[in-house]
Amino acid sequence: MLWSYDVTNPRTPASLGPVLGQVALYDAVVNGTTAYLSETGGKVVVADITDPLHPLTIGQVVVGLPLGSLAVDGDVAVGTAATSGIRLFDISDPSQPQLASQFNTGAFDHKSVACADGKAYVATGTAGLAIVDCSQPASPALLGSVNTPGYASDVAISGAHAFIADQDGGVQIVDISDPAAPVIVGTVPAAIGAVALKLAGSLCVAACNSIGLCVINIADPTSPYVVATVRTPDYAMDVAVVGTIAYVALGNSGITTIDLAAAGGPRILGSTFTPGRVQVVSALGSLVCAHGNTMATTMAYPTHCVSVAGVDDTVPHSEEVPGRLPMIQATPNPFNPMTEISFTLEQSQRLTIAVYDPSGRLVVALARDEFGPGRHVMTWDGRDHVGRSASSGVYFIRVTDGVQSRSEKVALVR
């Protein structure tokens, strides 16, 4: 089920109720007032989104196996089906979409797809990027491929270049001007852990798991560079961009909105929790939809906040503008049995400092208090909220004022 949330104020989303009935959405592609939705239940749904808060289903086609990423190019839609390759659909009549063919690139996995100019560009896990001719959807053909350093999870296309989220190699940029001989021409190793990405003008915005959101300048695809890295409250698993706002899926921690055009660099605007683990976010017209495999519903958020270009620094902090969150330091790190957590404030702030595990579960809350200006120090003794010793592994010390969050990764070694 799609749920709508009013995010006119992105810091305090308010539920507007359900829309579109029972939908286990994975991806969404918009073409004018028509949206094409892939469902994990195994079908493609076509919806009229003239009124985005009340979408109307106008057609669907059942595939019979779970679908993932979806892309549209003219009268053709292409969906990924994991180890079963890709599926091509004839959508010349949106009210009667038809399965045209299925195709396997020869790779073990098919994670994501983007389409342009009669071609499908498929991120194929350990096999890198595959390029498929889909101009004739009933008879697709492999044109070429290129290996990436690690695991290709996502792909986006701009002109003669493909941008690959490679979990082990960061963001890889491929020259696709010759589809039979694609070649890597740029790389951003600092975006290690990249699992998803979106393009926004001269920027590539990558969700990089524990690193957070990596914003990359791609004006020259052969010389990309990192503009900013935003540490998100939890693992960044997917991203959608509408205007200057990035919506980041944070697993058990819901969704965070980030202003890419804020003065002083990208910054977190706010967050909202969802009734389950959010793994995928998709732009659907004026909505942003969130879905995860443990969620009972797919949730939709109107993107009213795209007009927000940043917080007006001329407004006094007393008028609902939060102070900047402090940088956290943990020493020693790695540690055993305890680590000292320190931060410095320029002004008084009410903060919560807590420890989370990599799945987003709360381990222990260290403090919920009003902190004055100056340096503050506290310790974590490696125990959870009932005093049990936490197991060895990675944890996140998170500080939040209820609007913004910042985390520091620590390693407990027993």
Tab-separated table of C-alpha atoms in Angstrom:
chain	number	residue	atom	x	y	z
A	1	MET	CA	0.000	0.000	0.000
A	2	LEU	CA	1.241	3.497	-0.826
A	3	TRP	CA	1.055	5.978	2.022
A	4	SER	CA	1.302	9.716	1.412
A	5	TYR	CA	3.147	12.115	3.716
A	6	ASP	CA	3.038	15.894	3.618
A	7	VAL	CA	6.615	17.170	3.786
A	8	THR	CA	5.905	20.847	3.190
A	9	ASN	CA	8.093	21.170	6.257
A	10	PRO	CA	10.664	18.426	5.606
A	11	ARG	CA	11.519	18.285	9.312
A	12	THR	CA	8.025	17.177	10.352
A	13	PRO	CA	6.297	14.921	7.774
A	14	ALA	CA	2.575	14.368	8.421
A	15	SER	CA	0.585	11.378	7.199
A	16	LEU	CA	-2.102	12.100	4.597
A	17	GLY	CA	-3.318	8.517	4.271
A	18	PRO	CA	-3.047	5.584	1.833
A	19	VAL	CA	-3.118	5.767	-1.969
A	20	LEU	CA	-3.065	3.247	-4.866
A	21	GLY	CA	-4.103	0.231	-2.809
A	22	GLN	CA	-1.852	-2.766	-2.149
A	23	VAL	CA	1.505	-2.207	-3.886
A	24	ALA	CA	4.846	-3.848	-3.061
A	25	LEU	CA	6.783	-1.269	-5.046
A	26	TYR	CA	10.462	-1.625	-5.923
A	27	ASP	CA	11.007	1.054	-8.554
A	28	ALA	CA	9.075	3.794	-10.328
A	29	VAL	CA	9.625	5.595	-13.632
A	30	VAL	CA	7.626	8.661	-14.684
A	31	ASN	CA	6.843	9.655	-18.266
A	32	GLY	CA	4.670	12.772	-18.226
A	33	THR	CA	1.505	11.931	-16.281
A	34	THR	CA	2.091	8.179	-16.579
A	35	ALA	CA	4.076	6.157	-14.040
A	36	TYR	CA	5.471	2.656	-14.539
A	37	LEU	CA	5.939	0.692	-11.325
A	38	SER	CA	7.811	-2.561	-10.808
A	39	GLU	CA	6.519	-4.737	-7.998
A	40	THR	CA	8.453	-7.294	-6.016
A	41	GLY	CA	5.337	-9.449	-6.316
A	42	GLY	CA	6.086	-9.950	-10.021
A	43	LYS	CA	4.251	-7.430	-12.155
A	44	VAL	CA	4.540	-4.058	-13.859
A	45	VAL	CA	1.770	-1.585	-13.005
A	46	VAL	CA	0.947	1.463	-15.125
A	47	ALA	CA	-0.668	4.380	-13.294
A	48	ASP	CA	-2.097	7.749	-14.262
A	49	ILE	CA	-0.570	10.300	-11.868
A	50	THR	CA	-2.350	13.403	-13.118
A	51	ASP	CA	-3.338	13.724	-9.458
A	52	PRO	CA	-0.191	12.337	-7.799
A	53	LEU	CA	-1.872	11.940	-4.409
A	54	HIS	CA	-4.592	9.818	-6.025
A	55	PRO	CA	-2.874	7.708	-8.728
A	56	LEU	CA	-5.144	5.545	-10.864
A	57	THR	CA	-4.080	2.127	-12.143
A	58	ILE	CA	-4.727	1.937	-15.899
A	59	GLY	CA	-2.868	-1.240	-16.846
A	60	GLN	CA	-0.639	-4.044	-15.629
A	61	VAL	CA	1.206	-7.131	-16.773
A	62	VAL	CA	2.038	-10.132	-14.591
A	63	VAL	CA	5.531	-11.590	-14.939
A	64	GLY	CA	5.418	-14.347	-12.343
A	65	LEU	CA	8.756	-13.625	-10.655
A	66	PRO	CA	10.034	-10.729	-8.539
A	67	LEU	CA	11.083	-7.617	-10.443
A	68	GLY	CA	13.614	-5.056	-9.305
A	69	SER	CA	14.919	-2.004	-11.136
A	70	LEU	CA	12.825	-0.594	-13.993
A	71	ALA	CA	13.674	1.739	-16.894
A	72	VAL	CA	11.628	3.166	-19.765
A	73	ASP	CA	12.758	4.215	-23.249
A	74	GLY	CA	9.971	5.259	-25.606
A	75	ASP	CA	7.593	2.335	-26.081
A	76	VAL	CA	9.855	-0.129	-24.253
A	77	ALA	CA	10.229	-0.835	-20.538
A	78	VAL	CA	13.006	-3.021	-19.140
A	79	GLY	CA	13.018	-4.620	-15.700
A	80	THR	CA	15.671	-6.614	-13.869
A	81	ALA	CA	14.939	-10.073	-12.504
A	82	ALA	CA	18.101	-10.879	-10.515
A	83	THR	CA	19.594	-14.202	-11.658
A	84	SER	CA	16.875	-14.574	-14.305
A	85	GLY	CA	18.182	-11.719	-16.464
A	86	ILE	CA	16.001	-8.875	-17.703
A	87	ARG	CA	12.428	-8.620	-18.969
A	88	LEU	CA	11.400	-6.382	-21.883
A	89	PHE	CA	7.887	-4.959	-22.154
A	90	ASP	CA	5.973	-3.352	-24.998
A	91	ILE	CA	4.271	-0.290	-23.485
A	92	SER	CA	3.126	1.337	-26.743
A	93	ASP	CA	-0.388	1.075	-25.286
A	94	PRO	CA	0.052	1.916	-21.569
A	95	SER	CA	-3.361	0.449	-20.785
A	96	GLN	CA	-2.263	-2.935	-22.160
A	97	PRO	CA	1.442	-3.490	-21.450
A	98	GLN	CA	2.793	-6.754	-22.850
A	99	LEU	CA	5.793	-8.925	-21.973
A	100	ALA	CA	7.823	-8.898	-25.193
A	101	SER	CA	10.807	-11.069	-24.270
A	102	GLN	CA	13.279	-12.148	-21.643
A	103	PHE	CA	17.037	-11.964	-21.953
A	104	ASN	CA	20.002	-13.121	-19.904
A	105	THR	CA	23.292	-11.271	-20.358
A	106	GLY	CA	25.269	-14.283	-19.164
A	107	ALA	CA	25.956	-12.659	-15.800
A	108	PHE	CA	24.923	-14.282	-12.522
A	109	ASP	CA	23.057	-11.212	-11.259
A	110	HIS	CA	21.142	-8.275	-12.771
A	111	LYS	CA	20.861	-5.509	-10.175
A	112	SER	CA	19.840	-2.338	-11.983
A	113	VAL	CA	18.999	-0.998	-15.430
A	114	ALA	CA	18.949	2.340	-17.255
A	115	CYS	CA	17.744	2.909	-20.824
A	116	ALA	CA	18.615	5.415	-23.544
A	117	ASP	CA	18.515	5.490	-27.351
A	118	GLY	CA	17.218	1.952	-27.783
A	119	LYS	CA	19.745	0.410	-25.419
A	120	ALA	CA	19.537	-1.049	-21.925
A	121	TYR	CA	22.515	-0.577	-19.617
A	122	VAL	CA	22.512	-3.261	-16.946
A	123	ALA	CA	24.536	-3.316	-13.730
A	124	THR	CA	25.358	-7.011	-13.423
A	125	GLY	CA	27.072	-7.382	-10.063
A	126	THR	CA	30.506	-8.984	-10.345
A	127	ALA	CA	30.268	-8.888	-14.158
A	128	GLY	CA	30.173	-5.078	-14.305
A	129	LEU	CA	28.139	-3.345	-17.025
A	130	ALA	CA	26.295	-5.034	-19.917
A	131	ILE	CA	24.840	-3.110	-22.861
A	132	VAL	CA	21.803	-4.653	-24.585
A	133	ASP	CA	20.128	-3.579	-27.829
A	134	CYS	CA	16.430	-3.315	-26.953
A	135	SER	CA	15.276	-1.317	-29.982
A	136	GLN	CA	13.362	-4.447	-31.002
A	137	PRO	CA	11.966	-5.615	-27.643
A	138	ALA	CA	11.020	-9.029	-29.002
A	139	SER	CA	14.622	-9.765	-30.024
A	140	PRO	CA	17.178	-8.133	-27.716
A	141	ALA	CA	20.898	-8.645	-28.312
A	142	LEU	CA	24.045	-8.134	-26.253
A	143	LEU	CA	26.173	-5.340	-27.716
A	144	GLY	CA	29.095	-5.159	-25.295
A	145	SER	CA	30.229	-5.226	-21.694
A	146	VAL	CA	32.943	-4.005	-19.355
A	147	ASN	CA	34.056	-5.300	-15.965
A	148	THR	CA	34.179	-2.933	-13.004
A	149	PRO	CA	36.540	-3.425	-10.035
A	150	GLY	CA	33.984	-4.943	-7.689
A	151	TYR	CA	30.200	-5.341	-7.583
A	152	ALA	CA	28.133	-3.139	-9.915
A	153	SER	CA	24.915	-2.300	-8.040
A	154	ASP	CA	23.379	0.622	-9.913
A	155	VAL	CA	23.697	2.528	-13.186
A	156	ALA	CA	22.667	5.906	-14.594
A	157	ILE	CA	23.195	7.375	-18.066
A	158	SER	CA	24.101	10.883	-19.214
A	159	GLY	CA	25.051	11.452	-22.836
A	160	ALA	CA	27.974	9.237	-23.832
A	161	HIS	CA	28.709	8.081	-20.289
A	162	ALA	CA	27.394	5.488	-17.872
A	163	PHE	CA	27.855	6.011	-14.147
A	164	ILE	CA	28.191	2.834	-12.092
A	165	ALA	CA	27.789	2.430	-8.340
A	166	ASP	CA	30.447	-0.194	-7.597
A	167	GLN	CA	30.432	-1.368	-4.005
A	168	ASP	CA	34.139	-2.175	-3.941
A	169	GLY	CA	35.479	0.374	-6.429
A	170	GLY	CA	33.400	3.467	-5.698
A	171	VAL	CA	31.761	5.259	-8.625
A	172	GLN	CA	33.004	4.158	-12.058
A	173	ILE	CA	32.429	6.259	-15.186
A	174	VAL	CA	32.263	4.419	-18.507
A	175	ASP	CA	32.497	5.863	-22.016
A	176	ILE	CA	29.651	4.181	-23.928
A	177	SER	CA	30.028	6.072	-27.217
A	178	ASP	CA	30.956	2.721	-28.780
A	179	PRO	CA	28.514	0.229	-27.215
A	180	ALA	CA	30.583	-2.689	-28.501
A	181	ALA	CA	33.683	-1.475	-26.655
A	182	PRO	CA	32.760	0.449	-23.496
A	183	VAL	CA	35.735	1.652	-21.464
A	184	ILE	CA	36.187	3.073	-17.960
A	185	VAL	CA	37.416	6.683	-18.209
A	186	GLY	CA	36.892	7.973	-14.681
A	187	THR	CA	36.722	6.654	-11.138
A	188	VAL	CA	35.887	7.962	-7.669
A	189	PRO	CA	37.397	5.500	-5.170
A	190	ALA	CA	36.396	7.798	-2.273
A	191	ALA	CA	32.795	6.671	-2.910
A	192	ILE	CA	33.654	3.163	-1.685
A	193	GLY	CA	30.556	1.224	-0.702
A	194	ALA	CA	28.411	2.902	-3.380
A	195	VAL	CA	25.209	0.901	-3.761
A	196	ALA	CA	22.997	3.408	-5.601
A	197	LEU	CA	23.308	6.699	-7.433
A	198	LYS	CA	21.350	9.414	-9.219
A	199	LEU	CA	22.432	12.197	-11.564
A	200	ALA	CA	21.454	15.827	-11.012
A	201	GLY	CA	22.942	18.141	-13.632
A	202	SER	CA	26.695	18.213	-13.153
A	203	LEU	CA	26.425	16.193	-9.935
A	204	CYS	CA	26.388	12.481	-9.246
A	205	VAL	CA	24.803	11.711	-5.883
A	206	ALA	CA	25.806	8.302	-4.511
A	207	ALA	CA	24.448	6.365	-1.537
A	208	CYS	CA	27.584	4.828	-0.061
A	209	ASN	CA	26.388	2.602	2.763
A	210	SER	CA	28.297	3.389	5.985
A	211	ILE	CA	30.001	6.436	4.453
A	212	GLY	CA	26.688	8.191	3.849
A	213	LEU	CA	25.871	10.346	0.823
A	214	CYS	CA	28.726	11.223	-1.538
A	215	VAL	CA	28.212	14.235	-3.827
A	216	ILE	CA	30.486	14.156	-6.897
A	217	ASN	CA	31.158	16.770	-9.563
A	218	ILE	CA	30.980	15.070	-12.976
A	219	ALA	CA	31.165	18.151	-15.234
A	220	ASP	CA	34.240	16.470	-16.731
A	221	PRO	CA	33.499	12.732	-16.596
A	222	THR	CA	37.196	11.930	-17.005
A	223	SER	CA	38.128	14.014	-13.936
A	224	PRO	CA	35.358	13.567	-11.345
A	225	TYR	CA	35.915	14.781	-7.805
A	226	VAL	CA	34.052	14.667	-4.497
A	227	VAL	CA	32.298	17.924	-3.607
A	228	ALA	CA	31.014	16.792	-0.212
A	229	THR	CA	30.276	13.754	1.894
A	230	VAL	CA	27.245	13.883	4.187
A	231	ARG	CA	27.374	11.449	7.098
A	232	THR	CA	23.868	10.053	7.366
A	233	PRO	CA	22.317	8.756	10.625
A	234	ASP	CA	22.406	5.180	9.308
A	235	TYR	CA	23.611	3.220	6.293
A	236	ALA	CA	22.698	5.028	3.043
A	237	MET	CA	21.040	2.328	0.913
A	238	ASP	CA	19.397	4.269	-1.910
A	239	VAL	CA	18.798	7.837	-3.053
A	240	ALA	CA	16.262	9.776	-5.101
A	241	VAL	CA	16.822	13.384	-6.187
A	242	VAL	CA	14.065	15.900	-6.946
A	243	GLY	CA	15.230	19.419	-7.658
A	244	THR	CA	17.917	20.228	-5.107
A	245	ILE	CA	16.665	17.749	-2.492
A	246	ALA	CA	18.068	14.245	-2.031
A	247	TYR	CA	15.925	11.619	-0.302
A	248	VAL	CA	18.095	8.911	1.251
A	249	ALA	CA	16.891	5.457	2.341
A	250	LEU	CA	18.417	4.602	5.724
A	251	GLY	CA	17.238	1.070	6.418
A	252	ASN	CA	15.753	0.865	9.908
A	253	SER	CA	16.212	4.624	10.384
A	254	GLY	CA	13.704	5.649	7.690
A	255	ILE	CA	14.407	8.492	5.275
A	256	THR	CA	16.667	11.545	5.532
A	257	THR	CA	16.254	14.621	3.322
A	258	ILE	CA	19.414	16.485	2.298
A	259	ASP	CA	19.593	19.920	0.692
A	260	LEU	CA	22.234	19.687	-2.042
A	261	ALA	CA	22.239	23.453	-2.633
A	262	ALA	CA	22.530	24.681	0.953
A	263	ALA	CA	24.916	27.531	1.647
A	264	GLY	CA	28.140	26.064	2.960
A	265	GLY	CA	27.535	22.704	1.295
A	266	PRO	CA	24.963	19.889	1.387
A	267	ARG	CA	23.279	19.464	4.776
A	268	ILE	CA	20.593	17.331	6.377
A	269	LEU	CA	17.187	19.022	6.525
A	270	GLY	CA	15.302	16.386	8.478
A	271	SER	CA	14.433	12.731	8.874
A	272	THR	CA	11.366	10.584	9.282
A	273	PHE	CA	10.997	7.037	10.565
A	274	THR	CA	8.934	4.446	8.681
A	275	PRO	CA	7.172	1.249	9.807
A	276	GLY	CA	9.904	-1.046	8.507
A	277	ARG	CA	13.290	-1.189	6.853
A	278	VAL	CA	13.563	1.282	3.930
A	279	GLN	CA	15.826	-0.059	1.182
A	280	VAL	CA	14.541	1.731	-1.910
A	281	VAL	CA	13.391	5.284	-2.650
A	282	SER	CA	11.946	6.285	-6.029
A	283	ALA	CA	10.722	9.590	-7.438
A	284	LEU	CA	7.119	9.309	-8.638
A	285	GLY	CA	6.106	12.642	-10.098
A	286	SER	CA	5.611	14.909	-7.115
A	287	LEU	CA	5.928	11.936	-4.759
A	288	VAL	CA	8.882	10.086	-3.334
A	289	CYS	CA	8.075	6.457	-2.533
A	290	ALA	CA	9.857	4.314	0.043
A	291	HIS	CA	9.840	0.530	0.201
A	292	GLY	CA	11.661	-2.290	1.961
A	293	ASN	CA	11.333	-6.035	2.270
A	294	THR	CA	10.214	-5.804	5.912
A	295	MET	CA	7.695	-3.001	5.330
A	296	ALA	CA	4.002	-3.823	5.319
A	297	THR	CA	3.427	-0.831	3.053
A	298	THR	CA	5.125	1.262	0.438
A	299	MET	CA	5.096	4.875	1.596
A	300	ALA	CA	4.859	7.994	-0.537
A	301	TYR	CA	5.998	11.512	0.322
A	302	PRO	CA	4.913	14.594	-1.671
A	303	THR	CA	8.026	16.493	-2.675
A	304	HIS	CA	6.757	19.935	-1.715
A	305	CYS	CA	10.101	20.619	-0.100
A	306	VAL	CA	11.911	20.791	-3.445
A	307	SER	CA	11.480	24.554	-3.190
A	308	VAL	CA	13.676	24.571	-0.105
A	309	ALA	CA	17.130	25.675	-1.283
A	310	GLY	CA	18.660	25.758	2.185
A	311	VAL	CA	18.153	27.159	5.641
A	312	ASP	CA	18.160	30.962	5.716
A	313	ASP	CA	21.102	31.756	7.940
A	314	THR	CA	19.682	35.240	8.624
A	315	VAL	CA	16.871	33.752	10.712
A	316	PRO	CA	17.746	33.705	14.441
A	317	HIS	CA	18.344	30.254	15.911
A	318	SER	CA	15.466	30.835	18.295
A	319	GLU	CA	13.096	30.689	15.309
A	320	GLU	CA	13.236	26.918	14.793
A	321	VAL	CA	16.646	26.904	13.077
A	322	PRO	CA	18.873	24.321	14.778
A	323	GLY	CA	22.499	24.924	15.650
A	324	ARG	CA	25.112	23.028	13.685
A	325	LEU	CA	25.774	19.599	15.076
A	326	PRO	CA	29.215	19.057	16.577
A	327	MET	CA	31.820	16.694	15.189
A	328	ILE	CA	32.185	13.620	17.390
A	329	GLN	CA	35.528	12.089	18.303
A	330	ALA	CA	35.928	8.640	19.847
A	331	THR	CA	39.255	7.761	21.450
A	332	PRO	CA	40.615	5.123	21.319
A	333	ASN	CA	39.106	3.665	18.174
A	334	PRO	CA	39.188	0.644	17.829
A	335	PHE	CA	38.661	0.153	21.564
A	336	ASN	CA	38.349	-2.362	24.375
A	337	PRO	CA	36.739	-2.137	26.859
A	338	MET	CA	35.701	1.541	26.617
A	339	THR	CA	36.037	4.624	24.434
A	340	GLU	CA	35.876	8.308	25.306
A	341	ILE	CA	33.411	10.353	23.251
A	342	SER	CA	34.014	14.094	23.002
A	343	PHE	CA	32.485	17.049	21.159
A	344	THR	CA	32.504	20.829	21.362
A	345	LEU	CA	29.520	23.184	21.098
A	346	GLU	CA	29.502	26.840	20.122
A	347	GLN	CA	26.108	27.384	21.756
A	348	SER	CA	23.690	25.529	24.009
A	349	GLN	CA	21.850	22.639	22.369
A	350	ARG	CA	19.536	19.848	23.496
A	351	LEU	CA	21.089	16.665	22.150
A	352	THR	CA	20.666	12.922	22.266
A	353	ILE	CA	23.801	10.808	22.046
A	354	ALA	CA	23.257	7.089	21.468
A	355	VAL	CA	24.951	3.961	20.136
A	356	TYR	CA	23.476	1.946	17.249
A	357	ASP	CA	24.513	-1.291	15.588
A	358	PRO	CA	24.919	-1.543	11.772
A	359	SER	CA	21.286	-2.690	11.336
A	360	GLY	CA	20.055	0.533	12.957
A	361	ARG	CA	19.004	-1.024	16.275
A	362	LEU	CA	19.552	1.071	19.375
A	363	VAL	CA	22.235	-0.414	21.639
A	364	VAL	CA	22.255	2.184	24.402
A	365	ALA	CA	21.361	5.850	24.876
A	366	LEU	CA	24.302	7.654	26.470
A	367	ALA	CA	22.730	11.056	27.085
A	368	ARG	CA	19.579	13.119	26.490
A	369	ASP	CA	20.247	16.574	27.859
A	370	GLU	CA	20.800	20.283	27.311
A	371	PHE	CA	24.507	20.845	26.740
A	372	GLY	CA	26.101	24.240	27.195
A	373	PRO	CA	28.846	25.844	25.099
A	374	GLY	CA	32.282	24.237	25.322
A	375	ARG	CA	33.793	20.770	25.301
A	376	HIS	CA	31.877	17.742	26.571
A	377	VAL	CA	33.184	14.255	27.311
A	378	MET	CA	31.431	10.964	28.054
A	379	THR	CA	32.343	7.300	27.788
A	380	TRP	CA	30.839	4.140	26.370
A	381	ASP	CA	31.873	1.001	28.189
A	382	GLY	CA	30.875	-1.375	25.391
A	383	ARG	CA	27.626	-2.422	27.088
A	384	ASP	CA	24.004	-2.254	25.951
A	385	HIS	CA	21.049	-0.642	27.729
A	386	VAL	CA	20.669	-3.527	30.196
A	387	GLY	CA	24.380	-3.836	30.965
A	388	ARG	CA	25.243	-6.770	28.716
A	389	SER	CA	28.586	-6.703	26.945
A	390	ALA	CA	28.178	-5.859	23.245
A	391	SER	CA	29.847	-8.231	20.818
A	392	SER	CA	32.877	-7.301	18.760
A	393	GLY	CA	32.080	-5.312	15.659
A	394	VAL	CA	31.265	-1.929	14.191
A	395	TYR	CA	28.930	0.505	15.968
A	396	PHE	CA	27.787	4.073	15.357
A	397	ILE	CA	27.844	6.846	17.944
A	398	ARG	CA	25.031	9.139	16.827
A	399	VAL	CA	24.306	12.676	17.998
A	400	THR	CA	20.988	14.277	17.043
A	401	ASP	CA	18.978	17.358	17.930
A	402	GLY	CA	15.777	15.783	16.602
A	403	VAL	CA	16.213	17.393	13.176
A	404	GLN	CA	19.785	16.699	12.145
A	405	SER	CA	21.978	13.710	12.902
A	406	ARG	CA	25.680	12.967	12.746
A	407	SER	CA	27.447	9.669	13.386
A	408	GLU	CA	30.922	8.418	14.165
A	409	LYS	CA	31.845	4.810	13.360
A	410	VAL	CA	33.684	2.910	16.083
A	411	ALA	CA	35.001	-0.628	16.325
A	412	LEU	CA	34.747	-2.716	19.487
A	413	VAL	CA	37.399	-5.431	19.599
A	414	ARG	CA	36.992	-8.031	22.335
